[in-house]
PDB file of C-alpha atoms and ligand atoms in Angstrom:
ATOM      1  CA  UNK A   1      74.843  66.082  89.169  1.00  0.00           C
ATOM      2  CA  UNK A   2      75.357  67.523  92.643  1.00  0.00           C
ATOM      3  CA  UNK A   3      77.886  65.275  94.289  1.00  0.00           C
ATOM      4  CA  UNK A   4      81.409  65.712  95.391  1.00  0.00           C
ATOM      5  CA  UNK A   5      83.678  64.442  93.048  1.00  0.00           C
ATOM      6  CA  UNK A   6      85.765  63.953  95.954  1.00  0.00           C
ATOM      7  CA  UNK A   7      83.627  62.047  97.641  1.00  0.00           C
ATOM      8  CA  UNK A   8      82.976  59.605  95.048  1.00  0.00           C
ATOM      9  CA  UNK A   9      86.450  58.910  94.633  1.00  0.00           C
ATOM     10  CA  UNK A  10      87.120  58.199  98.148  1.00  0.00           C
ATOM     11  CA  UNK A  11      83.749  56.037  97.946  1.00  0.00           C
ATOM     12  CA  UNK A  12      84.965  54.412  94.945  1.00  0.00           C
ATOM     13  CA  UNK A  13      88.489  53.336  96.450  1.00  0.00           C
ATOM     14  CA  UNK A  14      86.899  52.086 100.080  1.00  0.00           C
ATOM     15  CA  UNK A  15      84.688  49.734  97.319  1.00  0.00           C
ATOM     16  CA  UNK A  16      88.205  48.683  95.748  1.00  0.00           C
ATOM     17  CA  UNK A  17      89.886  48.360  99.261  1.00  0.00           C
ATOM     18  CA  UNK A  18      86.639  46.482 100.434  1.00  0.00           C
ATOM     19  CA  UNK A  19      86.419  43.635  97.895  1.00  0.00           C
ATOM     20  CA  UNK A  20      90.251  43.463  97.745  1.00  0.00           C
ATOM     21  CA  UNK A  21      90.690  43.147 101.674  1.00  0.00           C
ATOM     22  CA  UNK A  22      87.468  40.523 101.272  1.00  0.00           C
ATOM     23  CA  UNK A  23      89.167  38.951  98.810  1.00  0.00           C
ATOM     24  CA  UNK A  24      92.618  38.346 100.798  1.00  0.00           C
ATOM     25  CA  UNK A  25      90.944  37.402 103.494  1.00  0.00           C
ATOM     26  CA  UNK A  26      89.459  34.321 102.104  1.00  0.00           C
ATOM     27  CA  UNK A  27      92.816  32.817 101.067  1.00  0.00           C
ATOM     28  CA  UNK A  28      94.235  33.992 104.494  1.00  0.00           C
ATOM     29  CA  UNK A  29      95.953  31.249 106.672  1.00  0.00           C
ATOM     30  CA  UNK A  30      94.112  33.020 109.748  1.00  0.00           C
ATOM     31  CA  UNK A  31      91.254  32.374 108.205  1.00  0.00           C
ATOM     32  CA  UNK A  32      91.281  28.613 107.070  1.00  0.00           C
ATOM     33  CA  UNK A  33      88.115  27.835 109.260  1.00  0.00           C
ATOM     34  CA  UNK A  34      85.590  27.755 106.703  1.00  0.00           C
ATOM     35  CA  UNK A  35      82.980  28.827 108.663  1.00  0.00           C
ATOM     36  CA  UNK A  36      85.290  32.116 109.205  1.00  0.00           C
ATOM     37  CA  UNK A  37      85.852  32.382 105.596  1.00  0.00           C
ATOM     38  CA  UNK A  38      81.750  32.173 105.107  1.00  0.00           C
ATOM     39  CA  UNK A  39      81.402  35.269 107.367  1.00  0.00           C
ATOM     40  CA  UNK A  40      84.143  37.487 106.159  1.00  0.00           C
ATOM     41  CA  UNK A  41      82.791  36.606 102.454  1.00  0.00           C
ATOM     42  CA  UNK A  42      79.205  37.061 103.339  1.00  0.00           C
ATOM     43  CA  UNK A  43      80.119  40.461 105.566  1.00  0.00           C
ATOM     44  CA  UNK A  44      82.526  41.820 102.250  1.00  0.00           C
ATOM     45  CA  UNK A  45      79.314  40.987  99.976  1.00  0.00           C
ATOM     46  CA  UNK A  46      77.188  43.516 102.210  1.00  0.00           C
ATOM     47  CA  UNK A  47      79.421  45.926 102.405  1.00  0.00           C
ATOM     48  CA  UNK A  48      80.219  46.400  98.960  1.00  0.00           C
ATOM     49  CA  UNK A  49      76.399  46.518  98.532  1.00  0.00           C
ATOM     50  CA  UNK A  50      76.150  48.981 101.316  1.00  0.00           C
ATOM     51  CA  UNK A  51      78.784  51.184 100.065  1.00  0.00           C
ATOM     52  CA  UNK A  52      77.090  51.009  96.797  1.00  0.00           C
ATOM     53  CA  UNK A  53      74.013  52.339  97.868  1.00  0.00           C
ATOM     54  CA  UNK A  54      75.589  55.562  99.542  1.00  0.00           C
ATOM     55  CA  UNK A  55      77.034  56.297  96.156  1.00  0.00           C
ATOM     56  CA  UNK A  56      73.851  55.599  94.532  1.00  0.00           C
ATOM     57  CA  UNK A  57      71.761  57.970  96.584  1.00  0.00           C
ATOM     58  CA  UNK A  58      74.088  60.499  98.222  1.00  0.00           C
ATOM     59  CA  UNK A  59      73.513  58.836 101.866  1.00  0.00           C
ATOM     60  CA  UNK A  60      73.593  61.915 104.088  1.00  0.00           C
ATOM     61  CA  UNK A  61      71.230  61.514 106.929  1.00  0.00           C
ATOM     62  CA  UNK A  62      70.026  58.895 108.763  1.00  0.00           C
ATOM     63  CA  UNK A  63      67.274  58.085 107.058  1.00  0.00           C
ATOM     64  CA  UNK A  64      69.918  57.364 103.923  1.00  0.00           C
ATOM     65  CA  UNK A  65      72.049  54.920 106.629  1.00  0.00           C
ATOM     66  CA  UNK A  66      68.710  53.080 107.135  1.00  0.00           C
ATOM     67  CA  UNK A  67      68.513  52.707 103.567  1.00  0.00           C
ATOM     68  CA  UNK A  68      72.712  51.636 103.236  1.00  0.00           C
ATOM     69  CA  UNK A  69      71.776  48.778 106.039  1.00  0.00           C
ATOM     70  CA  UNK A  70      68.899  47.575 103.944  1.00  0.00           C
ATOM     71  CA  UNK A  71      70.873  47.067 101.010  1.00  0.00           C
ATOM     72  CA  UNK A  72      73.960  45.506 103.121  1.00  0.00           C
ATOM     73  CA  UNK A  73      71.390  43.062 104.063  1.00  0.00           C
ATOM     74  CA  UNK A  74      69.907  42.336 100.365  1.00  0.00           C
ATOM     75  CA  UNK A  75      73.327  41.246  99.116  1.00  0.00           C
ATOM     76  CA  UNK A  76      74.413  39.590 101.969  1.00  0.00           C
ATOM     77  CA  UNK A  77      70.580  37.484 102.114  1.00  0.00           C
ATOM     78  CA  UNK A  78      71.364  35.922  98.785  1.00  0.00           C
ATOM     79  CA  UNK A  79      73.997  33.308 100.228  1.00  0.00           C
ATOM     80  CA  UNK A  80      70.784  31.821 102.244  1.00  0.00           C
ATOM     81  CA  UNK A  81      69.732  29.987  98.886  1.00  0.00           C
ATOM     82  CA  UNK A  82      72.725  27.452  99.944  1.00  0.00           C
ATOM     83  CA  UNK A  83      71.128  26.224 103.206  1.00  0.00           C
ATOM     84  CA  UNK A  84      67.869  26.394 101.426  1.00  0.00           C
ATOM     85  CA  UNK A  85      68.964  24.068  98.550  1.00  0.00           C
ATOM     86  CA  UNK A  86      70.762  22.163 100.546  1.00  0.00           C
ATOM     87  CA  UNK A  87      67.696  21.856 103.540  1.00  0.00           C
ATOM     88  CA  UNK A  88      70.027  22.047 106.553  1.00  0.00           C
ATOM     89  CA  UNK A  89      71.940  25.001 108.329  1.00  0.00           C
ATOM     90  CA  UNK A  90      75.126  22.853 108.636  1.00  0.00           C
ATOM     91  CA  UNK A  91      77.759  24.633 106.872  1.00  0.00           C
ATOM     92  CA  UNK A  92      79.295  21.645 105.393  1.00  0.00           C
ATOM     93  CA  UNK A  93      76.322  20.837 103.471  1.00  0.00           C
ATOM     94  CA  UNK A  94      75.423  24.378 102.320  1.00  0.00           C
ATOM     95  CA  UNK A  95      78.922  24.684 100.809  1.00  0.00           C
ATOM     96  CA  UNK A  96      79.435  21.203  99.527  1.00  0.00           C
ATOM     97  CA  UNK A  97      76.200  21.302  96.815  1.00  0.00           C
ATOM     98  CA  UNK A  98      76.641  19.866  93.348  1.00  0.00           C
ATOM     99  CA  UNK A  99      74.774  22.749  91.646  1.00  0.00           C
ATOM    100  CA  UNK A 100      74.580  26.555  92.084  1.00  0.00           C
ATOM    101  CA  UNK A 101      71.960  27.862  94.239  1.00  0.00           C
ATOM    102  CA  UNK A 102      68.900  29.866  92.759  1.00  0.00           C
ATOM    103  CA  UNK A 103      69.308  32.857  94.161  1.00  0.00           C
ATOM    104  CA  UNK A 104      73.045  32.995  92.521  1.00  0.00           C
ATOM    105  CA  UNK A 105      71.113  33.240  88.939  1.00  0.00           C
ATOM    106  CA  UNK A 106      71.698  36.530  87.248  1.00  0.00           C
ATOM    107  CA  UNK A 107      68.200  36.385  85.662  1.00  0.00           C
ATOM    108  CA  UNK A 108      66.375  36.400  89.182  1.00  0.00           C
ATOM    109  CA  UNK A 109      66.766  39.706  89.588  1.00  0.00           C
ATOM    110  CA  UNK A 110      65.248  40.392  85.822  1.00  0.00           C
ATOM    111  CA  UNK A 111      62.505  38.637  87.512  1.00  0.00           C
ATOM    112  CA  UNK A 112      62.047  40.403  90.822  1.00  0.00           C
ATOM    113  CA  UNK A 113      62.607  43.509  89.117  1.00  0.00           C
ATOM    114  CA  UNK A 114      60.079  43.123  86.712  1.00  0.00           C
ATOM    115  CA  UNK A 115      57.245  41.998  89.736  1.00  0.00           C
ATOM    116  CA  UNK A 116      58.651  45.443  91.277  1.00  0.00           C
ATOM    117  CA  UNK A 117      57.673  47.390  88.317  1.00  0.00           C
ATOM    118  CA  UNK A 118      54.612  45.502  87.513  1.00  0.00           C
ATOM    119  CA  UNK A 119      53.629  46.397  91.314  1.00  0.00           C
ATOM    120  CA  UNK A 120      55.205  50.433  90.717  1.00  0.00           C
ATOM    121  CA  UNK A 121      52.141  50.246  88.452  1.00  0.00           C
ATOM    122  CA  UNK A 122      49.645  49.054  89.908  1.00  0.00           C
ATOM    123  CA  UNK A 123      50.337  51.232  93.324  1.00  0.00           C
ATOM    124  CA  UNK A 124      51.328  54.144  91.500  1.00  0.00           C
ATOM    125  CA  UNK A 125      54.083  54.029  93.792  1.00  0.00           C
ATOM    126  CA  UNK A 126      58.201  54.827  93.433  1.00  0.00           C
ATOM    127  CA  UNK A 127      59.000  52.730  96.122  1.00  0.00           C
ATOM    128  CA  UNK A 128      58.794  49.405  94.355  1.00  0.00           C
ATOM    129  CA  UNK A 129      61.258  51.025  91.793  1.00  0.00           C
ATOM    130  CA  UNK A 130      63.682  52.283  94.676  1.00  0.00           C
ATOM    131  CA  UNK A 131      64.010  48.709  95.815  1.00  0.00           C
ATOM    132  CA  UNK A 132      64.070  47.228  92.494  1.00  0.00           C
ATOM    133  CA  UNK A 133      67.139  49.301  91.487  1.00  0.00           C
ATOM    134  CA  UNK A 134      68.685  48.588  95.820  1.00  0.00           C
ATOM    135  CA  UNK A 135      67.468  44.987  95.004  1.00  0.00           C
ATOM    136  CA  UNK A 136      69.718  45.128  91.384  1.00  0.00           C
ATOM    137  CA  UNK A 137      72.507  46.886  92.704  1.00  0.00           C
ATOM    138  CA  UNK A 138      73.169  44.536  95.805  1.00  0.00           C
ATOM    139  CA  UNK A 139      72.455  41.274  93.978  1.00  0.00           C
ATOM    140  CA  UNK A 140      74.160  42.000  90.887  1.00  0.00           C
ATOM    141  CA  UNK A 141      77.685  42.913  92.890  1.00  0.00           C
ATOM    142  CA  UNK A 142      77.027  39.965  94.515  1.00  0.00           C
ATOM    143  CA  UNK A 143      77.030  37.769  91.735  1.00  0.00           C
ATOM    144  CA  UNK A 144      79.876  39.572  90.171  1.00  0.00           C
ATOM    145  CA  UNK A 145      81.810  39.031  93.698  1.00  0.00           C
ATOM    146  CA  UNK A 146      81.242  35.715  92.809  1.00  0.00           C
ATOM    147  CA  UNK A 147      81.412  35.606  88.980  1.00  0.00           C
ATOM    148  CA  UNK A 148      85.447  35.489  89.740  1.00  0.00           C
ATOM    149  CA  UNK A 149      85.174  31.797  90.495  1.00  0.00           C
ATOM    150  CA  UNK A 150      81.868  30.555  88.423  1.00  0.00           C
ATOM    151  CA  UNK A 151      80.892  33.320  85.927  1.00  0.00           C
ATOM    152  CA  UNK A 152      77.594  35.386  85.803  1.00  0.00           C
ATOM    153  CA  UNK A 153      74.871  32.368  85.253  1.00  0.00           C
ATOM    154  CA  UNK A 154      71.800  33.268  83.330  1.00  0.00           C
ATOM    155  CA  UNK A 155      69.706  29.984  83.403  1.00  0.00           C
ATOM    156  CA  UNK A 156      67.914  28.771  81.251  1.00  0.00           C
ATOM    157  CA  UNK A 157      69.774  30.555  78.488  1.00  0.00           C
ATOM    158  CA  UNK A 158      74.178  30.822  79.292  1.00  0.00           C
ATOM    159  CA  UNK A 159      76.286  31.008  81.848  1.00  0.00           C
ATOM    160  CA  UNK A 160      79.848  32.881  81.385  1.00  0.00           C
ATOM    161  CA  UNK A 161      83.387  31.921  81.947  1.00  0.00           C
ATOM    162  CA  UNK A 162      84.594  33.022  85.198  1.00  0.00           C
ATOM    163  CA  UNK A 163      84.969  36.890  85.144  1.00  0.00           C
ATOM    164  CA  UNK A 164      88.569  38.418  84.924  1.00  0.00           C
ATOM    165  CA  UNK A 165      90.151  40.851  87.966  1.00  0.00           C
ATOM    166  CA  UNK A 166      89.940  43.586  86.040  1.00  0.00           C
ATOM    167  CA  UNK A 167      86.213  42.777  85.013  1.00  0.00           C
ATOM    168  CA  UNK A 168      85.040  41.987  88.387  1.00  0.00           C
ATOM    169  CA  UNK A 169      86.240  45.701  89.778  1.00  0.00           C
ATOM    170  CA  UNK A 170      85.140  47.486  86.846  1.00  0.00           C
ATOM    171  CA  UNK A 171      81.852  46.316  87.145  1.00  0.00           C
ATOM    172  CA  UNK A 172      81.836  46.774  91.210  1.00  0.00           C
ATOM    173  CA  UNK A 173      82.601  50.483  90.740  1.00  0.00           C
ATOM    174  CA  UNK A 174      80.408  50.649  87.612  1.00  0.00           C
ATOM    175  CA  UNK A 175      77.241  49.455  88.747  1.00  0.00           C
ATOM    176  CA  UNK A 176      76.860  52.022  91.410  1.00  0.00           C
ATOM    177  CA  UNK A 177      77.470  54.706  89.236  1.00  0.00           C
ATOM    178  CA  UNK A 178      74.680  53.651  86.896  1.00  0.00           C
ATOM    179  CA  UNK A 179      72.142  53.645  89.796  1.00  0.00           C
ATOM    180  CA  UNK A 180      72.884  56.969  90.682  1.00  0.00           C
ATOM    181  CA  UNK A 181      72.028  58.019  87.137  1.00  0.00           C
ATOM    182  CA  UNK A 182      68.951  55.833  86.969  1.00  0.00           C
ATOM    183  CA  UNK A 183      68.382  57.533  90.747  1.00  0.00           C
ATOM    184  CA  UNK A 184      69.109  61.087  90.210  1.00  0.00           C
ATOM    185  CA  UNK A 185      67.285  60.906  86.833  1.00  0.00           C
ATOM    186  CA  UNK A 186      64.167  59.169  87.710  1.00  0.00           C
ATOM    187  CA  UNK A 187      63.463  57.978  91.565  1.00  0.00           C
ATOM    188  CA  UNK A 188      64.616  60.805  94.012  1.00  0.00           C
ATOM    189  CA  UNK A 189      61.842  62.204  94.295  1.00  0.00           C
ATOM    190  CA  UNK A 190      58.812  59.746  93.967  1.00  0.00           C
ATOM    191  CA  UNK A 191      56.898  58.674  97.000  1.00  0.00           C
ATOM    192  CA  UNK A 192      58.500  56.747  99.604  1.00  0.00           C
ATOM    193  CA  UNK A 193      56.126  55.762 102.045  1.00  0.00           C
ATOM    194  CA  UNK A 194      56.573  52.115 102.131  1.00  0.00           C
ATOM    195  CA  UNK A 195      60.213  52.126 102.156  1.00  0.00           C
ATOM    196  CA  UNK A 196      60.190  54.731 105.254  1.00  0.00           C
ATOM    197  CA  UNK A 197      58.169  51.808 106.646  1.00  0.00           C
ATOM    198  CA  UNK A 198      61.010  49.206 106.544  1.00  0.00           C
ATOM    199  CA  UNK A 199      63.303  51.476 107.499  1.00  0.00           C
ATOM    200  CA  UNK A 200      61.698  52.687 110.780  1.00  0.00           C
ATOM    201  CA  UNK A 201      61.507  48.804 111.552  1.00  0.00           C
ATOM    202  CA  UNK A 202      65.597  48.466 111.500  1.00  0.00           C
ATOM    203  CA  UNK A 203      66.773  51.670 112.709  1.00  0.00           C
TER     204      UNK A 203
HETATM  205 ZN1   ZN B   1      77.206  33.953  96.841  1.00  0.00          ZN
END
């Protein structure tokens, strides 16, 4: 595998220093304004995810950046659900809803994935499989972000306890590390056509 060792490590400690700084931050007297906390938690959830996705593809260029920004923006979009469950964009109500939000269910992203592969197929196209494994990688830290509070829920079959410190950060640096494998080993070089698209249209 040709990457730096060195800069994986430093990649994997700005992820640590990321969730833990994200982390403090919400228990923060300076930040007791809850709309404050909202944005420092929603901007730590797309960083991890974009720091993720360098690791996962080797971001180099600027066509990799594009790519980063797409995938800050995937884990931070999953926190809409809570205005769209609870049908307003007051704050108050998005945070004060008696049931998690769809998009925070684990086995959402088994079934966007599988769409993305079913559509892989049909288009003969890697791209859908490039942003299935993006799509995985930033919702599934996501969840895990949150998974310290709830647990991972997996409706209609379990929900876990709330995940531990030390499981929370393992999986952080983990999951990255098993979509460069999946990457390396089977997407770099498909076609990316449709991808380049949605890239030109944020850079
Ligand atoms: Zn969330």
């Amino acid at each position: 595998m040709l990457f730096s060792l060195g800069k994986l490590f430093v990649l994997e400690v700005s992820l640590l220093l990321t969730c833990f700084l994200g982390d403090h931050l919400l228990t923060h007297p300076v930040t007791n304004q809850r709309y404050l906390v909202a944005i420092g938690d929603s901007l730590t959830h797309g960083f991890v995810g974009a720091i993720s996705w360098v690791i996962v593809i080797d971001a180099k260029n600027r066509h990799d950046i594009a790519q980063c920004l797409l995938c800050l923006m995937f884990a931070m979009a999953v926190d809409v659900d809570h205005f769209i469950a609870a049908k307003s964009l007051s704050l108050e109500a998005a945070l004060s809803l008696p049931s998690r939000p769809p998009f925070h269910a684990t086995t959402v992203i088994f079934l966007v994935d599988l769409i993305l592969l079913i559509m892989a197929a049909i288009l003969k196209s890697g791209t859908p499989l490039t942003l299935a494994l993006m799509f995985t990688v930033a919702w599934f830290s996501h969840h895990v972000r949150d998974g310290t509070r709830r647990g991972l829920w997996l409706p209609p079959f379990t929900e876990t306890p709330p995940l531990s410190g030390l499981a929370y950060l393992g999986l952080i640096m983990v999951i990255p590390l098993l979509g460069r494998i999946l990457y390396t080993n089977w997407l770099q070089f498909s076609t990316d056509r449709q991808l380049k698209i949605i890239e030109s249209n944020i850079v």
